[in-house]
Amino acid sequence: MNRQIKSALISVFYKDGLEPIVRKLHALNVHLYSTGGTQSFIEQLGIPCTSVESVTSYPSILGGRVKTLHPKVFGGILARRDFDEDQKHVQEFEIPLLDLVIVDLYPFEETVKSTNDEKAIVEKVDIGGVSLIRAAAKNHKDVCIVASRNQYSQLLELLESNNGETTLEDRRRFAAAAFTECAHYDVAIADYFNRSANTESFQLSISNKQPLRYGENPHQQAAFYGDINAIFDKLNGKELSYNNLVDVDAGCRIISEFKNPAFAIIKHTNVCGVAEREDVLTAWTAALAGDPESAFGGVLITNQTINAAVAQKINELFFEILIAPAYDEDALTLLKGKKNRIILQQKQSFYPEREFKRILNGVLVQEADKGNYNEWIEAGGRNCTDAEKADLAFANIVCKHLKSNAIALVKDRQLIGKGCGQTSRIDALRQSIEKARQFGIDLNGAVLASDAFFPFDDSVRMAHQAGITAIIQPGGSMRDNDTIQYCKDNNLALVMTQMRHFKH
């Protein structure tokens, strides 16, 4: 059933984009009702507006906490046009019917991000706005609700194309968006208050749906929910795919671990090349040298500005995505030479606070794996040299970002061999040694990191035979003493961290 908009209640926090709607409603002879700042905004446009206070005979009270919470306001929204009893009450109590409600919500999430002042945060818990939105959405058979400035363009187009008339389909679409807006808002509030409470429910609401071409595989539908533009500016290339986004996330996590110039190469969420150096060009050269084969088609990420020299080297390789905090103009011109190549400028560092995974008929939630080691216990045949300490700390971070079971071999802050996703630790070690040897890398003097303890001493024996001189691992095995004794007998440095880094 179509409805002609004859009256509208407008009360919004954000005024940007509102003016053309107000002017169009006025041109359609729609009677406008408003409050406070929105009323002043409308009147400054030279457009007449009736105050809600004049309808309710009550002023805005309690510092603005109570403005629209009144039967004459909610009656005008909730009254069913085809119910005789409702219309009788409308006449009896002189309730003005409202055909359009434009109301948004206080910026609660923005306030939480900008301050720790709980008083200021609590004041941004909207009461009247949510109530008005829900009332109008409930009565969408008769009333059109616009609950976000993101829908202003849709409303304006509707007003212009249909001369102020709405269909039931239009109103139902706006109502669905309104309920979604309220749900997201309530989850954000609950999340804030549950941070310090022992809650028994898991709630998450993320807006900004971005449909993807497909999921991990072409037969799977997929979408991304979130504001990726808050983290990146896309400077070139096609749209990011599901698998691209997963690898970009992995890249952002590992690069955030390094303070010195670093470069990392990601394939299927695993780091296949990474190095720290004094400048971006040598960091790239070392990262690529660790596994030039796997780098093909990878995601590249650095914490340094991409200059022309490194751009020329990178341009020799086929890759999917390059991420950096900045690009020199000549470097960017060169890299844009291939139109499908995705180039992202990272605007802020990213590492999650929490992680969650759908599992069985529920959700697993955990804190993100932050940090490197809890303790640094020298338990081998000798203490580490300064160079070994630097390499072990670097290797342990790298190992944290490999799928378990994982082993990382490092020399001079360069990943030179890795084993990941293996069902036994010694298989991961075999894979890492083979990788290094595949590219002719000398393992003598290299160090080893393991994401979890060694169940037997077979891994340290194999590592020693390959030329590795220092090892870092969390410890915790019933046979730790076997590993410790072998290292003591063979003058190997061994560090126990008491911090496991499983990644599944």
Coordinates of C-alpha atoms in Angstrom, one line a residue:
M1 CA 0.0 0.0 0.0
N2 CA 1.3 3.4 -1.0
R3 CA 1.5 6.3 1.6
Q4 CA 1.9 10.0 0.8
I5 CA 4.3 11.7 3.2
K6 CA 2.4 14.7 4.7
S7 CA 4.3 15.1 7.9
A8 CA 7.8 14.3 9.2
L9 CA 9.6 14.3 12.5
I10 CA 13.3 15.2 12.1
S11 CA 15.7 15.0 15.0
V12 CA 19.3 14.1 14.2
F13 CA 22.8 14.4 15.7
Y14 CA 24.5 14.5 12.2
K15 CA 23.2 17.4 10.1
D16 CA 25.5 16.8 7.1
G17 CA 23.5 15.8 4.0
L18 CA 20.2 16.9 5.6
E19 CA 19.6 20.2 3.9
P20 CA 18.5 18.9 0.4
I21 CA 16.1 16.5 2.2
V22 CA 14.6 19.3 4.2
R23 CA 14.2 21.5 1.2
K24 CA 12.6 18.8 -0.8
L25 CA 10.1 18.0 2.0
H26 CA 9.3 21.6 2.2
A27 CA 8.7 21.8 -1.6
L28 CA 6.3 18.8 -1.2
N29 CA 4.4 20.8 1.5
V30 CA 5.3 18.3 4.2
H31 CA 4.7 19.6 7.7
L32 CA 7.9 19.4 9.7
Y33 CA 8.3 18.7 13.4
S34 CA 11.7 18.9 15.2
T35 CA 13.6 19.6 18.4
G36 CA 16.6 21.4 19.6
G37 CA 19.6 21.7 17.3
T38 CA 17.8 20.1 14.4
Q39 CA 14.9 22.6 14.7
S40 CA 17.4 25.5 14.7
F41 CA 19.1 24.0 11.6
I42 CA 15.8 23.8 9.7
E43 CA 14.7 27.3 10.7
Q44 CA 18.1 28.8 9.6
L45 CA 17.3 27.4 6.2
G46 CA 14.2 29.7 6.2
I47 CA 11.8 26.7 6.4
P48 CA 9.0 26.6 8.9
C49 CA 9.1 23.9 11.6
T50 CA 6.8 23.0 14.5
S51 CA 8.6 22.3 17.8
V52 CA 7.9 19.0 19.5
E53 CA 7.6 20.9 22.7
S54 CA 4.6 22.8 21.3
V55 CA 2.9 19.5 20.5
T56 CA 3.6 17.8 23.9
S57 CA 3.3 21.0 26.0
Y58 CA 6.5 19.8 27.8
P59 CA 9.9 21.4 27.3
S60 CA 13.1 19.4 26.8
I61 CA 14.1 18.5 30.4
L62 CA 17.0 16.9 32.3
G63 CA 19.7 18.5 30.2
G64 CA 18.1 17.2 27.0
R65 CA 17.8 13.6 28.2
V66 CA 14.0 13.8 27.7
K67 CA 12.7 15.5 24.6
T68 CA 10.5 13.2 22.5
L69 CA 9.5 10.6 25.0
H70 CA 5.8 11.5 25.1
P71 CA 2.5 9.8 24.0
K72 CA 1.7 12.5 21.5
V73 CA 5.0 11.8 19.7
F74 CA 4.8 8.0 19.9
G75 CA 1.1 7.9 19.3
G76 CA 1.7 9.8 16.0
I77 CA 4.2 7.2 15.0
L78 CA 2.5 4.0 16.2
A79 CA -1.1 4.8 15.3
R80 CA -2.3 2.3 12.7
R81 CA -4.1 4.2 9.9
D82 CA -6.6 1.3 9.2
F83 CA -7.5 0.7 12.9
D84 CA -10.6 2.6 13.9
E85 CA -9.8 2.4 17.6
D86 CA -6.3 3.9 17.0
Q87 CA -7.8 6.7 14.9
K88 CA -10.4 7.4 17.6
H89 CA -7.5 7.9 20.1
V90 CA -5.7 10.1 17.6
Q91 CA -8.8 12.4 17.4
E92 CA -9.5 12.3 21.1
F93 CA -6.0 13.2 22.2
E94 CA -5.2 15.5 19.3
I95 CA -2.2 13.5 18.2
P96 CA -0.5 14.6 14.9
L97 CA 0.1 11.6 12.6
L98 CA 3.8 11.3 11.5
D99 CA 4.4 9.7 8.1
L100 CA 8.2 10.0 8.0
V101 CA 10.7 9.8 10.9
I102 CA 14.3 10.9 10.3
V103 CA 16.2 10.1 13.5
D104 CA 19.8 9.0 14.1
L105 CA 21.7 7.9 17.2
Y106 CA 24.2 9.5 19.4
P107 CA 27.8 8.6 18.4
F108 CA 28.5 6.1 21.1
E109 CA 31.2 4.1 19.3
E110 CA 33.0 7.2 18.2
T111 CA 32.9 8.5 21.8
V112 CA 34.4 5.2 23.1
K113 CA 37.2 5.5 20.6
S114 CA 38.0 9.1 21.5
T115 CA 37.9 9.1 25.3
N116 CA 38.1 7.0 28.5
D117 CA 35.7 9.4 30.4
E118 CA 32.9 7.1 31.4
K119 CA 30.6 10.0 32.1
A120 CA 30.9 11.3 28.6
I121 CA 30.5 7.8 27.2
V122 CA 27.4 7.0 29.2
E123 CA 25.8 10.3 28.0
K124 CA 26.1 9.0 24.5
V125 CA 23.8 6.1 25.2
D126 CA 20.8 7.1 23.2
I127 CA 17.3 6.5 24.7
G128 CA 14.8 8.5 22.7
G129 CA 16.4 8.0 19.4
V130 CA 16.4 4.2 19.7
S131 CA 12.8 4.3 20.9
L132 CA 11.6 6.5 18.0
I133 CA 13.4 4.4 15.4
R134 CA 12.0 1.1 16.7
A135 CA 8.5 2.6 16.9
A136 CA 8.6 3.8 13.3
A137 CA 10.2 0.6 12.1
K138 CA 7.5 -1.5 13.9
N139 CA 4.8 0.5 12.2
H140 CA 6.4 0.5 8.8
K141 CA 3.1 -0.4 7.2
D142 CA 2.2 3.3 7.6
V143 CA 5.5 5.1 8.5
C144 CA 8.8 5.4 6.8
I145 CA 11.9 5.5 9.0
V146 CA 15.4 6.8 8.1
A147 CA 17.8 5.9 10.9
S148 CA 21.2 6.8 9.4
R149 CA 22.7 9.6 7.3
N150 CA 24.0 6.8 5.1
Q151 CA 20.4 6.4 3.8
Y152 CA 19.9 10.1 3.0
S153 CA 20.7 9.7 -0.6
Q154 CA 18.2 6.8 -0.9
L155 CA 15.5 8.9 0.7
L156 CA 16.2 11.9 -1.5
E157 CA 16.0 9.8 -4.6
L158 CA 12.7 8.4 -3.4
L159 CA 11.2 11.8 -2.6
E160 CA 12.3 13.1 -6.0
S161 CA 11.1 10.2 -8.1
N162 CA 7.8 9.5 -6.4
N163 CA 6.9 13.0 -5.2
G164 CA 6.8 12.0 -1.6
E165 CA 5.0 8.8 -1.9
T166 CA 6.4 5.5 -0.5
T167 CA 5.5 1.9 -1.2
L168 CA 5.2 -0.8 1.5
E169 CA 8.3 -2.3 -0.1
D170 CA 10.2 1.0 0.4
R171 CA 9.1 1.3 4.0
R172 CA 9.9 -2.3 4.8
R173 CA 13.4 -1.9 3.3
F174 CA 14.1 1.2 5.5
A175 CA 12.6 -0.6 8.5
A176 CA 15.0 -3.5 8.1
A177 CA 17.9 -1.1 7.9
A178 CA 16.6 0.7 11.0
F179 CA 16.4 -2.5 13.1
T180 CA 19.9 -3.4 12.0
E181 CA 21.1 0.1 13.1
C182 CA 19.5 -0.4 16.5
A183 CA 20.9 -3.9 16.9
H184 CA 24.4 -2.7 16.0
Y185 CA 24.2 0.2 18.5
D186 CA 23.0 -2.0 21.3
V187 CA 25.7 -4.6 20.8
A188 CA 28.3 -1.8 20.9
I189 CA 26.9 -0.6 24.2
A190 CA 26.8 -4.1 25.6
D191 CA 30.3 -4.8 24.5
Y192 CA 31.6 -1.6 26.3
F193 CA 29.9 -2.5 29.6
N194 CA 30.8 -6.2 29.3
R195 CA 34.6 -5.4 29.1
S196 CA 34.7 -5.4 32.9
A197 CA 31.9 -7.8 33.5
N198 CA 31.7 -11.6 33.5
T199 CA 29.2 -11.9 30.6
E200 CA 27.9 -15.2 29.6
S201 CA 27.1 -14.2 26.0
F202 CA 29.1 -13.5 22.9
Q203 CA 27.9 -10.5 20.8
L204 CA 29.4 -8.9 17.8
S205 CA 27.9 -6.5 15.2
I206 CA 29.9 -5.3 12.3
S207 CA 28.3 -3.1 9.6
N208 CA 29.5 -2.0 6.1
K209 CA 28.9 -5.2 4.1
Q210 CA 31.1 -5.6 1.1
P211 CA 30.1 -8.4 -1.2
L212 CA 33.1 -10.4 -2.6
R213 CA 33.4 -12.2 -5.9
Y214 CA 33.5 -15.5 -4.1
G215 CA 35.0 -17.1 -0.9
E216 CA 38.0 -19.3 -0.6
N217 CA 36.8 -21.1 -3.7
P218 CA 34.7 -19.9 -6.7
H219 CA 31.6 -22.0 -5.6
Q220 CA 31.4 -20.3 -2.2
Q221 CA 29.6 -17.0 -1.7
A222 CA 31.3 -14.5 0.6
A223 CA 31.3 -10.9 1.9
F224 CA 33.5 -8.8 4.1
Y225 CA 32.0 -6.8 6.9
G226 CA 34.0 -3.8 8.2
D227 CA 35.6 -0.6 7.3
I228 CA 38.8 -1.6 5.5
N229 CA 39.2 2.0 4.3
A230 CA 40.0 3.0 7.8
I231 CA 43.2 1.0 7.5
F232 CA 44.1 1.3 3.9
D233 CA 43.9 3.6 0.9
K234 CA 43.8 1.5 -2.3
L235 CA 46.0 3.2 -4.9
N236 CA 45.8 0.7 -7.7
G237 CA 44.4 -2.7 -8.8
K238 CA 41.3 -4.9 -8.7
E239 CA 39.0 -5.5 -5.7
L240 CA 40.4 -7.5 -2.9
S241 CA 39.2 -11.1 -2.8
Y242 CA 38.4 -13.3 0.2
N243 CA 41.9 -14.9 0.1
N244 CA 43.6 -11.6 -0.5
L245 CA 42.0 -10.2 2.7
V246 CA 43.0 -13.2 4.8
D247 CA 46.6 -12.8 3.6
V248 CA 46.6 -9.0 4.1
D249 CA 45.5 -9.6 7.7
A250 CA 48.4 -12.0 8.2
G251 CA 50.8 -9.5 6.7
C252 CA 49.6 -6.6 8.9
R253 CA 50.0 -8.7 12.0
I254 CA 53.6 -9.8 11.4
I255 CA 54.8 -6.4 10.1
S256 CA 53.4 -4.7 13.2
E257 CA 56.0 -6.8 15.3
F258 CA 59.0 -5.0 13.8
K259 CA 60.5 -1.6 14.7
N260 CA 63.4 -1.6 12.3
P261 CA 63.0 -1.6 8.5
A262 CA 61.4 -4.9 7.6
F263 CA 59.9 -6.7 4.6
A264 CA 57.6 -9.7 4.7
I265 CA 56.1 -12.0 2.0
I266 CA 52.9 -13.9 2.8
K267 CA 51.4 -16.9 1.1
H268 CA 48.3 -18.6 2.3
T269 CA 48.6 -16.8 5.7
N270 CA 52.1 -18.1 6.3
V271 CA 55.2 -15.9 6.1
C272 CA 57.5 -17.4 3.5
G273 CA 60.1 -14.6 3.5
V274 CA 60.9 -11.9 6.1
A275 CA 63.9 -9.9 7.0
E276 CA 65.0 -6.9 9.1
R277 CA 67.7 -4.7 7.7
E278 CA 69.0 -1.1 7.8
D279 CA 67.0 0.0 4.8
V280 CA 64.0 -1.1 2.8
L281 CA 65.9 -2.3 -0.3
T282 CA 68.2 -4.7 1.6
A283 CA 65.2 -5.8 3.7
W284 CA 63.4 -6.7 0.5
T285 CA 66.4 -8.5 -1.0
A286 CA 66.9 -10.6 2.1
A287 CA 63.2 -11.4 2.5
L288 CA 63.0 -12.6 -1.1
A289 CA 66.2 -14.6 -0.9
G290 CA 64.8 -16.8 1.9
D291 CA 62.3 -18.4 -0.5
P292 CA 62.1 -16.9 -3.9
E293 CA 60.0 -19.7 -5.2
S294 CA 57.1 -19.3 -2.8
A295 CA 57.1 -15.5 -3.2
F296 CA 55.5 -15.8 -6.6
G297 CA 52.0 -14.5 -6.4
G298 CA 52.4 -13.5 -2.8
V299 CA 51.4 -10.5 -0.6
L300 CA 54.3 -8.2 0.1
I301 CA 54.3 -5.8 3.1
T302 CA 56.8 -3.4 4.6
N303 CA 56.9 -0.8 7.3
Q304 CA 59.0 1.6 5.2
T305 CA 58.4 3.9 2.3
I306 CA 58.7 2.3 -1.1
N307 CA 61.3 4.2 -3.2
A308 CA 62.2 3.8 -6.8
A309 CA 65.1 1.5 -6.2
V310 CA 63.1 -1.1 -4.3
A311 CA 60.1 -0.7 -6.7
Q312 CA 62.3 -1.6 -9.6
K313 CA 63.4 -4.8 -7.8
I314 CA 59.8 -5.7 -6.7
N315 CA 58.5 -5.0 -10.2
E316 CA 60.6 -8.0 -11.5
L317 CA 58.3 -10.4 -9.5
F318 CA 54.7 -11.3 -10.1
F319 CA 52.8 -10.6 -6.9
E320 CA 49.2 -10.0 -5.9
I321 CA 49.4 -7.2 -3.4
L322 CA 52.0 -4.7 -2.1
I323 CA 51.4 -2.9 1.2
A324 CA 53.4 0.0 2.6
P325 CA 52.9 3.2 4.7
A326 CA 54.0 5.4 1.9
Y327 CA 55.3 5.5 -1.7
D328 CA 57.6 7.8 -3.6
E329 CA 55.9 9.2 -6.6
D330 CA 58.2 7.7 -9.2
A331 CA 58.0 4.3 -7.4
L332 CA 54.2 4.4 -7.5
T333 CA 54.2 5.3 -11.2
L334 CA 56.3 2.3 -12.0
L335 CA 54.3 -0.1 -9.8
K336 CA 51.0 1.0 -11.3
G337 CA 52.2 -0.3 -14.7
K338 CA 50.0 -3.4 -14.2
K339 CA 46.4 -2.4 -13.7
N340 CA 45.3 -5.5 -11.7
R341 CA 48.2 -5.3 -9.3
I342 CA 46.8 -4.2 -5.9
I343 CA 48.7 -1.4 -4.1
L344 CA 47.6 -0.5 -0.6
Q345 CA 48.8 2.4 1.5
Q346 CA 48.5 1.4 5.2
K347 CA 47.3 4.3 7.3
Q348 CA 47.5 2.7 10.7
S349 CA 49.2 -0.4 12.3
F350 CA 46.9 -3.3 13.0
Y351 CA 46.9 -6.1 15.5
P352 CA 43.6 -7.5 16.9
E353 CA 42.7 -7.4 20.6
R354 CA 40.5 -10.5 20.4
E355 CA 40.1 -13.4 18.0
F356 CA 37.0 -15.5 17.4
K357 CA 36.3 -18.6 15.3
R358 CA 33.0 -20.4 14.5
I359 CA 33.4 -24.0 15.7
L360 CA 30.7 -26.7 16.0
N361 CA 27.5 -25.0 17.1
G362 CA 29.2 -22.1 18.8
V363 CA 32.1 -19.6 18.8
L364 CA 35.6 -19.7 20.3
V365 CA 36.8 -16.4 21.6
Q366 CA 40.3 -15.7 22.8
E367 CA 42.8 -12.8 23.4
A368 CA 45.1 -12.3 20.5
D369 CA 48.6 -13.8 20.8
K370 CA 50.7 -10.8 21.8
G371 CA 54.2 -10.7 22.9
N372 CA 57.4 -12.8 22.2
Y373 CA 58.4 -14.6 25.4
N374 CA 57.5 -14.6 29.1
E375 CA 61.0 -15.5 30.3
W376 CA 64.5 -15.8 28.8
I377 CA 66.0 -18.8 30.5
E378 CA 69.4 -19.8 29.3
A379 CA 69.3 -23.6 29.7
G380 CA 71.9 -24.9 27.2
G381 CA 75.6 -25.6 27.2
R382 CA 76.4 -21.9 27.0
N383 CA 74.8 -18.5 26.9
C384 CA 73.7 -17.0 23.6
T385 CA 76.0 -14.5 21.9
D386 CA 74.5 -11.0 21.3
A387 CA 74.0 -11.9 17.6
E388 CA 72.2 -15.1 18.5
K389 CA 69.9 -13.3 21.0
A390 CA 68.8 -10.9 18.2
D391 CA 68.3 -13.8 15.8
L392 CA 66.4 -15.9 18.4
A393 CA 64.0 -13.1 19.3
F394 CA 63.4 -12.4 15.6
A395 CA 62.9 -16.2 14.9
N396 CA 60.5 -16.6 17.7
I397 CA 58.3 -13.8 16.4
V398 CA 58.4 -15.3 12.9
C399 CA 57.5 -18.7 14.2
K400 CA 54.5 -17.2 16.0
H401 CA 53.0 -16.3 12.6
L402 CA 53.4 -19.7 11.0
K403 CA 50.8 -22.5 11.2
S404 CA 51.5 -25.2 13.8
N405 CA 53.5 -27.3 14.0
A406 CA 56.0 -24.7 13.1
I407 CA 59.8 -24.3 12.9
A408 CA 61.6 -21.1 11.8
L409 CA 65.3 -21.0 10.9
V410 CA 66.9 -17.6 11.0
K411 CA 70.3 -16.1 10.3
D412 CA 71.2 -12.4 10.6
R413 CA 67.5 -11.5 11.1
Q414 CA 66.5 -13.3 7.9
L415 CA 64.1 -16.2 7.6
I416 CA 66.1 -18.8 5.7
G417 CA 64.0 -21.9 6.3
K418 CA 60.6 -22.7 7.6
G419 CA 58.3 -25.7 8.3
C420 CA 54.7 -25.1 9.0
G421 CA 51.3 -26.9 9.2
Q422 CA 53.0 -30.2 9.9
T423 CA 51.5 -33.0 12.0
S424 CA 54.8 -33.6 13.8
R425 CA 57.5 -31.2 15.0
I426 CA 60.3 -33.1 13.5
D427 CA 58.6 -33.1 10.1
A428 CA 58.4 -29.3 10.4
L429 CA 62.1 -29.2 11.1
R430 CA 62.9 -31.5 8.1
Q431 CA 60.8 -29.2 5.9
S432 CA 62.6 -26.1 7.2
I433 CA 66.1 -27.6 6.7
E434 CA 65.2 -28.8 3.2
K435 CA 63.8 -25.3 2.3
A436 CA 67.1 -23.7 3.3
R437 CA 69.2 -26.2 1.4
Q438 CA 66.9 -25.9 -1.7
F439 CA 68.2 -22.4 -2.2
G440 CA 71.8 -23.1 -1.2
I441 CA 71.7 -21.3 2.2
D442 CA 74.4 -22.2 4.7
L443 CA 72.8 -23.3 8.0
N444 CA 76.0 -23.1 10.0
G445 CA 75.5 -20.5 12.7
A446 CA 71.8 -20.3 12.1
V447 CA 69.2 -20.3 15.0
L448 CA 66.0 -22.2 15.4
A449 CA 62.6 -21.3 16.9
S450 CA 59.9 -23.8 17.7
D451 CA 56.3 -22.7 18.4
A452 CA 55.9 -25.4 21.1
F453 CA 58.1 -27.7 23.1
F454 CA 60.1 -30.6 21.7
P455 CA 58.5 -33.9 22.8
F456 CA 61.8 -35.7 22.3
D457 CA 65.5 -34.7 21.8
D458 CA 65.4 -35.9 18.1
S459 CA 64.7 -32.4 16.8
V460 CA 67.7 -30.7 18.6
R461 CA 69.9 -33.6 17.3
M462 CA 68.8 -33.0 13.8
A463 CA 69.2 -29.2 14.1
H464 CA 72.7 -29.7 15.5
Q465 CA 73.7 -31.9 12.6
A466 CA 72.4 -29.3 10.2
G467 CA 74.7 -26.6 11.7
I468 CA 72.3 -24.8 14.0
T469 CA 73.9 -23.4 17.1
A470 CA 71.1 -21.8 19.1
I471 CA 67.5 -22.8 19.8
I472 CA 64.5 -21.0 21.4
Q473 CA 61.4 -22.9 22.5
P474 CA 58.8 -22.6 25.3
G475 CA 59.6 -25.8 27.1
G476 CA 57.1 -27.8 29.1
S477 CA 57.7 -31.3 27.8
M478 CA 58.1 -34.2 30.2
R479 CA 61.4 -34.8 28.4
D480 CA 62.7 -31.3 28.5
N481 CA 65.8 -32.6 30.4
D482 CA 66.7 -34.8 27.4
T483 CA 66.8 -31.7 25.2
I484 CA 68.6 -29.6 27.8
Q485 CA 71.2 -32.3 28.3
Y486 CA 71.9 -32.7 24.6
C487 CA 72.4 -29.0 24.3
K488 CA 74.8 -29.0 27.3
D489 CA 76.7 -31.9 25.9
N490 CA 77.1 -30.3 22.5
N491 CA 77.7 -26.6 23.5
L492 CA 74.4 -25.5 22.0
A493 CA 72.6 -22.4 23.3
L494 CA 69.1 -23.1 24.4
V495 CA 66.5 -20.5 25.5
M496 CA 63.3 -21.5 27.3
T497 CA 60.6 -18.9 27.1
Q498 CA 57.6 -20.3 29.0
M499 CA 55.4 -18.9 26.2
R500 CA 53.8 -21.2 23.5
H501 CA 52.8 -19.8 20.1
F502 CA 50.4 -22.4 18.6
K503 CA 48.5 -21.2 15.5
H504 CA 45.8 -23.3 14.1

